[in-house]
mmCIF file of C-alpha atoms in Angstrom:
data_model
loop_
_atom_site.group_PDB
_atom_site.id
_atom_site.type_symbol
_atom_site.label_atom_id
_atom_site.label_comp_id
_atom_site.label_asym_id
_atom_site.label_seq_id
_atom_site.Cartn_x
_atom_site.Cartn_y
_atom_site.Cartn_z
ATOM 1 C CA MET A 885 -0.087 0.266 -0.190
ATOM 2 C CA SER A 886 1.174 3.634 -0.991
ATOM 3 C CA GLN A 887 1.927 6.002 2.346
ATOM 4 C CA ASN A 888 1.587 8.656 -0.373
ATOM 5 C CA LYS A 889 -1.889 9.417 0.627
ATOM 6 C CA ASN A 890 -2.692 10.751 -2.971
ATOM 7 C CA THR A 891 -1.837 7.777 -4.497
ATOM 8 C CA ILE A 892 -2.088 4.137 -4.373
ATOM 9 C CA ASP A 893 -0.132 0.785 -5.591
ATOM 10 C CA PHE A 894 -2.105 -0.500 -9.410
ATOM 11 C CA GLY A 895 0.366 -3.549 -9.185
ATOM 12 C CA PHE A 896 3.607 -2.109 -8.759
ATOM 13 C CA ALA A 897 2.725 1.713 -10.118
ATOM 14 C CA GLU A 898 1.769 4.312 -7.806
ATOM 15 C CA VAL A 899 -1.693 5.882 -9.479
ATOM 16 C CA PRO A 900 -3.429 9.031 -7.982
ATOM 17 C CA LEU A 901 -6.521 7.434 -6.349
ATOM 18 C CA GLU A 902 -8.880 8.822 -8.594
ATOM 19 C CA GLU A 903 -7.460 6.168 -10.962
ATOM 20 C CA LYS A 904 -6.957 3.251 -10.139
ATOM 21 C CA VAL A 905 -10.986 2.313 -10.494
ATOM 22 C CA LYS A 906 -10.889 3.163 -13.642
ATOM 23 C CA LYS A 907 -7.625 1.082 -14.517
ATOM 24 C CA VAL A 908 -9.095 -1.893 -12.726
ATOM 25 C CA LYS A 909 -12.038 -1.318 -14.638
ATOM 26 C CA GLY A 910 -10.125 -1.333 -17.385
ATOM 27 C CA VAL A 911 -8.251 -4.488 -17.056
ATOM 28 C CA PHE A 912 -11.612 -6.582 -16.324
ATOM 29 C CA ASP A 913 -12.870 -4.782 -19.623
ATOM 30 C CA SER A 914 -10.458 -6.382 -21.571
ATOM 31 C CA VAL A 915 -10.623 -9.754 -19.921
ATOM 32 C CA ALA A 916 -14.316 -10.119 -19.213
ATOM 33 C CA GLY A 917 -14.712 -12.548 -22.586
ATOM 34 C CA ASN A 918 -11.800 -14.496 -21.749
ATOM 35 C CA TYR A 919 -11.895 -14.837 -17.721
ATOM 36 C CA ASP A 920 -13.790 -17.832 -17.199
ATOM 37 C CA ILE A 921 -11.310 -19.776 -19.348
ATOM 38 C CA MET A 922 -8.683 -18.207 -18.146
ATOM 39 C CA ASN A 923 -9.447 -18.828 -14.255
ATOM 40 C CA ASP A 924 -8.723 -22.983 -15.340
ATOM 41 C CA VAL A 925 -6.106 -22.382 -17.431
ATOM 42 C CA MET A 926 -4.143 -19.825 -15.095
ATOM 43 C CA SER A 927 -4.826 -22.378 -12.045
ATOM 44 C CA MET A 928 -5.006 -25.742 -13.888
ATOM 45 C CA GLY A 929 -8.602 -26.056 -12.289
ATOM 46 C CA ILE A 930 -7.885 -25.146 -9.025
ATOM 47 C CA HIS A 931 -9.289 -22.721 -8.477
ATOM 48 C CA ARG A 932 -13.103 -25.052 -9.014
ATOM 49 C CA VAL A 933 -11.516 -26.206 -5.026
ATOM 50 C CA TRP A 934 -10.880 -22.844 -4.168
ATOM 51 C CA LYS A 935 -14.407 -22.421 -4.109
ATOM 52 C CA ARG A 936 -16.122 -25.458 -3.157
ATOM 53 C CA LYS A 937 -14.353 -25.312 0.030
ATOM 54 C CA THR A 938 -15.558 -21.574 1.106
ATOM 55 C CA ILE A 939 -19.314 -22.675 -0.757
ATOM 56 C CA GLU A 940 -19.159 -25.425 2.207
ATOM 57 C CA LEU A 941 -17.557 -23.647 4.873
ATOM 58 C CA SER A 942 -20.468 -21.293 4.590
ATOM 59 C CA GLY A 943 -22.945 -22.171 5.830
ATOM 60 C CA VAL A 944 -25.638 -20.746 3.461
ATOM 61 C CA ARG A 945 -28.806 -22.735 4.109
ATOM 62 C CA PRO A 946 -32.658 -22.418 2.356
ATOM 63 C CA GLY A 947 -33.823 -18.697 2.316
ATOM 64 C CA ASN A 948 -30.793 -16.485 3.506
ATOM 65 C CA THR A 949 -30.482 -13.743 1.598
ATOM 66 C CA VAL A 950 -26.325 -14.061 0.378
ATOM 67 C CA LEU A 951 -24.731 -10.987 -1.192
ATOM 68 C CA ASP A 952 -21.714 -12.127 -3.546
ATOM 69 C CA LEU A 953 -19.559 -9.013 -4.396
ATOM 70 C CA ALA A 954 -16.711 -8.730 -6.919
ATOM 71 C CA GLY A 955 -18.887 -11.989 -8.079
ATOM 72 C CA GLY A 956 -17.843 -11.575 -11.495
ATOM 73 C CA THR A 957 -18.947 -14.331 -13.989
ATOM 74 C CA GLY A 958 -20.984 -16.294 -11.582
ATOM 75 C CA ASP A 959 -19.097 -19.101 -10.264
ATOM 76 C CA LEU A 960 -20.709 -18.297 -6.826
ATOM 77 C CA THR A 961 -23.854 -17.153 -7.210
ATOM 78 C CA LYS A 962 -24.380 -20.232 -9.095
ATOM 79 C CA ALA A 963 -23.819 -22.400 -6.269
ATOM 80 C CA PHE A 964 -25.331 -19.581 -3.150
ATOM 81 C CA ALA A 965 -28.540 -19.924 -5.535
ATOM 82 C CA LYS A 966 -29.347 -23.338 -5.528
ATOM 83 C CA ARG A 967 -28.674 -23.849 -2.001
ATOM 84 C CA VAL A 968 -30.517 -20.684 -0.795
ATOM 85 C CA GLY A 969 -34.138 -22.301 -3.214
ATOM 86 C CA LYS A 970 -36.530 -20.535 -3.965
ATOM 87 C CA ASP A 971 -36.782 -18.958 -0.722
ATOM 88 C CA GLY A 972 -33.662 -17.554 -0.524
ATOM 89 C CA LYS A 973 -31.701 -14.457 -2.854
ATOM 90 C CA VAL A 974 -28.142 -14.016 -4.280
ATOM 91 C CA VAL A 975 -27.389 -10.402 -4.935
ATOM 92 C CA LEU A 976 -24.088 -10.646 -7.357
ATOM 93 C CA ALA A 977 -22.664 -7.320 -7.823
ATOM 94 C CA ASP A 978 -19.589 -6.186 -9.203
ATOM 95 C CA ILE A 979 -18.042 -2.352 -9.859
ATOM 96 C CA ASN A 980 -17.103 -3.585 -13.561
ATOM 97 C CA GLU A 981 -20.310 -3.954 -15.715
ATOM 98 C CA SER A 982 -18.710 -6.081 -18.119
ATOM 99 C CA MET A 983 -17.845 -8.835 -16.089
ATOM 100 C CA VAL A 984 -21.984 -8.789 -14.444
ATOM 101 C CA ARG A 985 -23.083 -8.479 -18.409
ATOM 102 C CA VAL A 986 -21.143 -12.030 -18.394
ATOM 103 C CA GLY A 987 -22.038 -13.316 -15.623
ATOM 104 C CA ARG A 988 -25.561 -12.631 -16.145
ATOM 105 C CA ASP A 989 -25.886 -13.914 -19.330
ATOM 106 C CA ARG A 990 -23.986 -17.155 -18.405
ATOM 107 C CA LEU A 991 -26.415 -17.786 -14.738
ATOM 108 C CA ILE A 992 -29.270 -17.219 -16.707
ATOM 109 C CA ASN A 993 -28.416 -19.745 -19.583
ATOM 110 C CA GLU A 994 -27.454 -22.636 -16.845
ATOM 111 C CA GLY A 995 -31.390 -22.044 -15.729
ATOM 112 C CA ILE A 996 -30.481 -20.089 -12.442
ATOM 113 C CA VAL A 997 -32.932 -17.136 -12.456
ATOM 114 C CA GLY A 998 -36.113 -16.169 -9.914
ATOM 115 C CA ASN A 999 -33.371 -15.933 -6.563
ATOM 116 C CA VAL A 1000 -30.992 -13.649 -7.941
ATOM 117 C CA ASP A 1001 -30.339 -10.689 -8.636
ATOM 118 C CA TYR A 1002 -27.490 -7.984 -10.511
ATOM 119 C CA THR A 1003 -25.763 -4.438 -9.398
ATOM 120 C CA ILE A 1004 -23.687 -2.614 -9.985
ATOM 121 C CA THR A 1005 -21.442 -0.924 -7.521
ATOM 122 C CA ASN A 1006 -18.372 -0.105 -5.467
ATOM 123 C CA ALA A 1007 -17.170 -2.161 -3.066
ATOM 124 C CA GLU A 1008 -16.365 0.964 -0.702
ATOM 125 C CA ALA A 1009 -19.851 2.443 -0.231
ATOM 126 C CA LEU A 1010 -22.171 -0.534 -0.976
ATOM 127 C CA GLY A 1011 -26.113 0.450 -1.874
ATOM 128 C CA PHE A 1012 -28.341 -1.770 0.622
ATOM 129 C CA PRO A 1013 -29.611 -1.276 3.484
ATOM 130 C CA ASP A 1014 -27.638 -2.065 7.450
ATOM 131 C CA ASN A 1015 -28.194 -5.951 8.574
ATOM 132 C CA THR A 1016 -29.176 -6.899 4.975
ATOM 133 C CA PHE A 1017 -26.958 -10.066 4.571
ATOM 134 C CA ASP A 1018 -27.143 -13.819 6.360
ATOM 135 C CA VAL A 1019 -23.859 -13.906 4.050
ATOM 136 C CA ALA A 1020 -21.099 -11.908 2.680
ATOM 137 C CA THR A 1021 -19.035 -13.529 -0.255
ATOM 138 C CA ILE A 1022 -15.965 -11.305 -2.249
ATOM 139 C CA ALA A 1023 -13.748 -13.451 -4.265
ATOM 140 C CA PHE A 1024 -10.648 -12.615 -6.060
ATOM 141 C CA GLY A 1025 -11.511 -8.903 -6.002
ATOM 142 C CA LEU A 1026 -10.217 -7.284 -2.447
ATOM 143 C CA ARG A 1027 -6.995 -6.767 -4.017
ATOM 144 C CA ASN A 1028 -8.657 -4.667 -6.641
ATOM 145 C CA VAL A 1029 -10.086 -2.095 -4.473
ATOM 146 C CA THR A 1030 -8.734 1.225 -3.979
ATOM 147 C CA ASN A 1031 -9.995 1.364 0.018
ATOM 148 C CA LYS A 1032 -9.722 -1.636 1.577
ATOM 149 C CA ASP A 1033 -10.950 -0.800 5.514
ATOM 150 C CA LYS A 1034 -13.823 1.456 3.851
ATOM 151 C CA ALA A 1035 -14.597 -1.799 2.001
ATOM 152 C CA LEU A 1036 -14.704 -4.490 4.961
ATOM 153 C CA GLU A 1037 -16.311 -1.474 6.878
ATOM 154 C CA GLU A 1038 -18.504 -1.346 4.135
ATOM 155 C CA LEU A 1039 -19.173 -4.763 4.661
ATOM 156 C CA TYR A 1040 -19.309 -4.983 8.106
ATOM 157 C CA ARG A 1041 -22.352 -2.993 8.111
ATOM 158 C CA VAL A 1042 -24.310 -5.083 5.379
ATOM 159 C CA LEU A 1043 -24.019 -7.971 7.140
ATOM 160 C CA LYS A 1044 -27.204 -9.495 9.938
ATOM 161 C CA PRO A 1045 -25.886 -9.875 13.528
ATOM 162 C CA GLY A 1046 -24.313 -13.112 13.735
ATOM 163 C CA GLY A 1047 -23.369 -13.077 9.921
ATOM 164 C CA GLN A 1048 -20.173 -14.524 8.123
ATOM 165 C CA LEU A 1049 -17.706 -12.380 5.723
ATOM 166 C CA MET A 1050 -15.988 -15.019 3.870
ATOM 167 C CA VAL A 1051 -12.691 -12.883 1.844
ATOM 168 C CA LEU A 1052 -11.074 -15.633 -1.012
ATOM 169 C CA GLU A 1053 -7.871 -14.096 -2.141
ATOM 170 C CA PHE A 1054 -3.986 -14.753 -3.312
ATOM 171 C CA SER A 1055 -2.505 -15.027 -0.461
ATOM 172 C CA LYS A 1056 1.786 -15.329 0.529
ATOM 173 C CA VAL A 1057 2.913 -18.724 0.133
ATOM 174 C CA THR A 1058 4.513 -20.123 3.404
ATOM 175 C CA GLN A 1059 6.811 -22.740 1.299
ATOM 176 C CA PRO A 1060 10.004 -21.106 0.434
ATOM 177 C CA MET A 1061 10.745 -23.411 -2.507
ATOM 178 C CA LEU A 1062 7.194 -23.047 -3.711
ATOM 179 C CA ALA A 1063 7.283 -19.331 -3.015
ATOM 180 C CA LYS A 1064 10.299 -18.856 -5.629
ATOM 181 C CA LEU A 1065 8.562 -21.252 -7.919
ATOM 182 C CA TYR A 1066 4.985 -19.817 -8.464
ATOM 183 C CA ASP A 1067 7.222 -15.823 -8.400
ATOM 184 C CA PHE A 1068 9.011 -17.630 -12.082
ATOM 185 C CA TYR A 1069 5.327 -18.196 -12.600
ATOM 186 C CA SER A 1070 3.604 -15.511 -11.846
ATOM 187 C CA PHE A 1071 6.040 -12.761 -13.374
ATOM 188 C CA ASN A 1072 7.213 -15.146 -16.988
ATOM 189 C CA ILE A 1073 4.656 -17.521 -16.953
ATOM 190 C CA LEU A 1074 1.441 -15.943 -16.917
ATOM 191 C CA PRO A 1075 1.704 -12.713 -18.450
ATOM 192 C CA LYS A 1076 2.445 -14.918 -22.141
ATOM 193 C CA MET A 1077 0.358 -17.151 -21.401
ATOM 194 C CA GLY A 1078 -2.776 -13.840 -20.937
ATOM 195 C CA LYS A 1079 -1.552 -12.814 -24.414
ATOM 196 C CA PHE A 1080 -1.385 -16.229 -25.747
ATOM 197 C CA ILE A 1081 -5.210 -17.291 -24.580
ATOM 198 C CA ALA A 1082 -6.896 -13.707 -24.261
ATOM 199 C CA ASP A 1083 -4.132 -11.180 -26.849
ATOM 200 C CA ASP A 1084 -3.834 -9.846 -23.229
ATOM 201 C CA GLU A 1085 -0.617 -9.336 -21.404
ATOM 202 C CA ALA A 1086 -0.648 -6.416 -19.783
ATOM 203 C CA SER A 1087 -3.701 -7.224 -17.173
ATOM 204 C CA TYR A 1088 -1.928 -10.679 -16.536
ATOM 205 C CA GLN A 1089 1.109 -8.854 -15.692
ATOM 206 C CA TYR A 1090 -1.058 -6.782 -13.404
ATOM 207 C CA LEU A 1091 -2.682 -9.792 -12.133
ATOM 208 C CA ALA A 1092 0.388 -11.044 -11.112
ATOM 209 C CA GLU A 1093 1.756 -7.610 -9.133
ATOM 210 C CA SER A 1094 -1.431 -6.791 -7.665
ATOM 211 C CA ILE A 1095 -0.838 -10.934 -6.147
ATOM 212 C CA ARG A 1096 2.123 -9.238 -4.387
ATOM 213 C CA MET A 1097 0.620 -6.090 -3.162
ATOM 214 C CA HIS A 1098 -2.210 -7.375 -1.590
ATOM 215 C CA PRO A 1099 -1.773 -8.117 2.499
ATOM 216 C CA ASP A 1100 -0.687 -11.198 3.609
ATOM 217 C CA GLN A 1101 -2.361 -13.321 5.684
ATOM 218 C CA GLU A 1102 -2.360 -12.273 9.219
ATOM 219 C CA THR A 1103 -1.766 -8.139 8.338
ATOM 220 C CA LEU A 1104 -5.782 -9.173 6.106
ATOM 221 C CA LYS A 1105 -7.086 -11.312 9.590
ATOM 222 C CA GLN A 1106 -6.393 -7.172 11.694
ATOM 223 C CA MET A 1107 -7.988 -5.229 8.875
ATOM 224 C CA MET A 1108 -11.312 -7.561 9.795
ATOM 225 C CA LEU A 1109 -11.058 -6.646 13.226
ATOM 226 C CA ASP A 1110 -10.325 -3.603 12.548
ATOM 227 C CA ALA A 1111 -13.369 -3.084 10.145
ATOM 228 C CA GLY A 1112 -15.454 -4.213 13.729
ATOM 229 C CA PHE A 1113 -16.236 -7.834 13.387
ATOM 230 C CA ASP A 1114 -15.478 -9.705 16.500
ATOM 231 C CA LYS A 1115 -13.989 -13.059 15.502
ATOM 232 C CA ALA A 1116 -11.717 -13.666 12.281
ATOM 233 C CA GLU A 1117 -9.449 -16.741 11.021
ATOM 234 C CA TYR A 1118 -8.151 -18.034 7.804
ATOM 235 C CA ILE A 1119 -7.185 -21.198 6.126
ATOM 236 C CA ASN A 1120 -4.756 -21.044 4.164
ATOM 237 C CA MET A 1121 -5.050 -23.378 0.747
ATOM 238 C CA SER A 1122 -2.538 -24.499 -1.602
ATOM 239 C CA GLU A 1123 0.336 -23.547 0.768
ATOM 240 C CA GLY A 1124 -0.812 -20.342 0.684
ATOM 241 C CA ILE A 1125 -1.702 -19.301 -2.902
ATOM 242 C CA VAL A 1126 -5.386 -18.872 -1.641
ATOM 243 C CA ALA A 1127 -6.243 -18.131 1.741
ATOM 244 C CA LEU A 1128 -9.832 -17.352 2.885
ATOM 245 C CA HIS A 1129 -10.930 -15.196 5.503
ATOM 246 C CA ARG A 1130 -14.177 -15.655 7.716
ATOM 247 C CA SER A 1131 -15.619 -13.187 9.810
ATOM 248 C CA TRP A 1132 -17.999 -12.853 11.782
ATOM 249 C CA LYS A 1133 -20.801 -10.097 12.802
ATOM 250 C CA PHE A 1134 -21.870 -11.097 16.526
#
């Protein structure tokens, strides 16, 4: 995180605060059409395992109201919609209209209708009343938020008492040798894959850089507590390549 209050990190670069949202939007406008296939290729399909674990630990049940923030193309929304049933509601929310459009079209095509709403919203100013959701998730989106502390405070606000926030995000690799291999893959292979598959090397270079700039496990845990959550913990997956952070509003 930049130490200059007027600038913020965009990958390894420093940009004015007001420009980050526009730059992140540009990245996801560029990758929206190839987002799902790139996720499968980049992670060798393991992202599905990470998301399945998140869904299993969510405790979502029929009749619940769920916020899938930075929901993108709808992987989590699809699973939650099946769990909440006809009496529940899932809101797929994202700041990027292109991603929401792809997610909406995909889920409608797969017959997920009736209990899913779609909305364009900024994580730092969620357009929902206090105490709305039983569960909120943000998967692979928090690192792109300009003011992460504000976003966590907003997520706390919109959760009901007893509600759970789940943040699934790339994190700090715990095994030194794997960390070296992961760095090599991230900066030498991943951008080339982006160029070959999506004709977009720059966006995937940003992806690698944004992962390295994201707070580590203990830092993010403390940020959740500072945002008001009463309890916070995390589970490392794939040796810390990804961590699932969970926090509760009591």
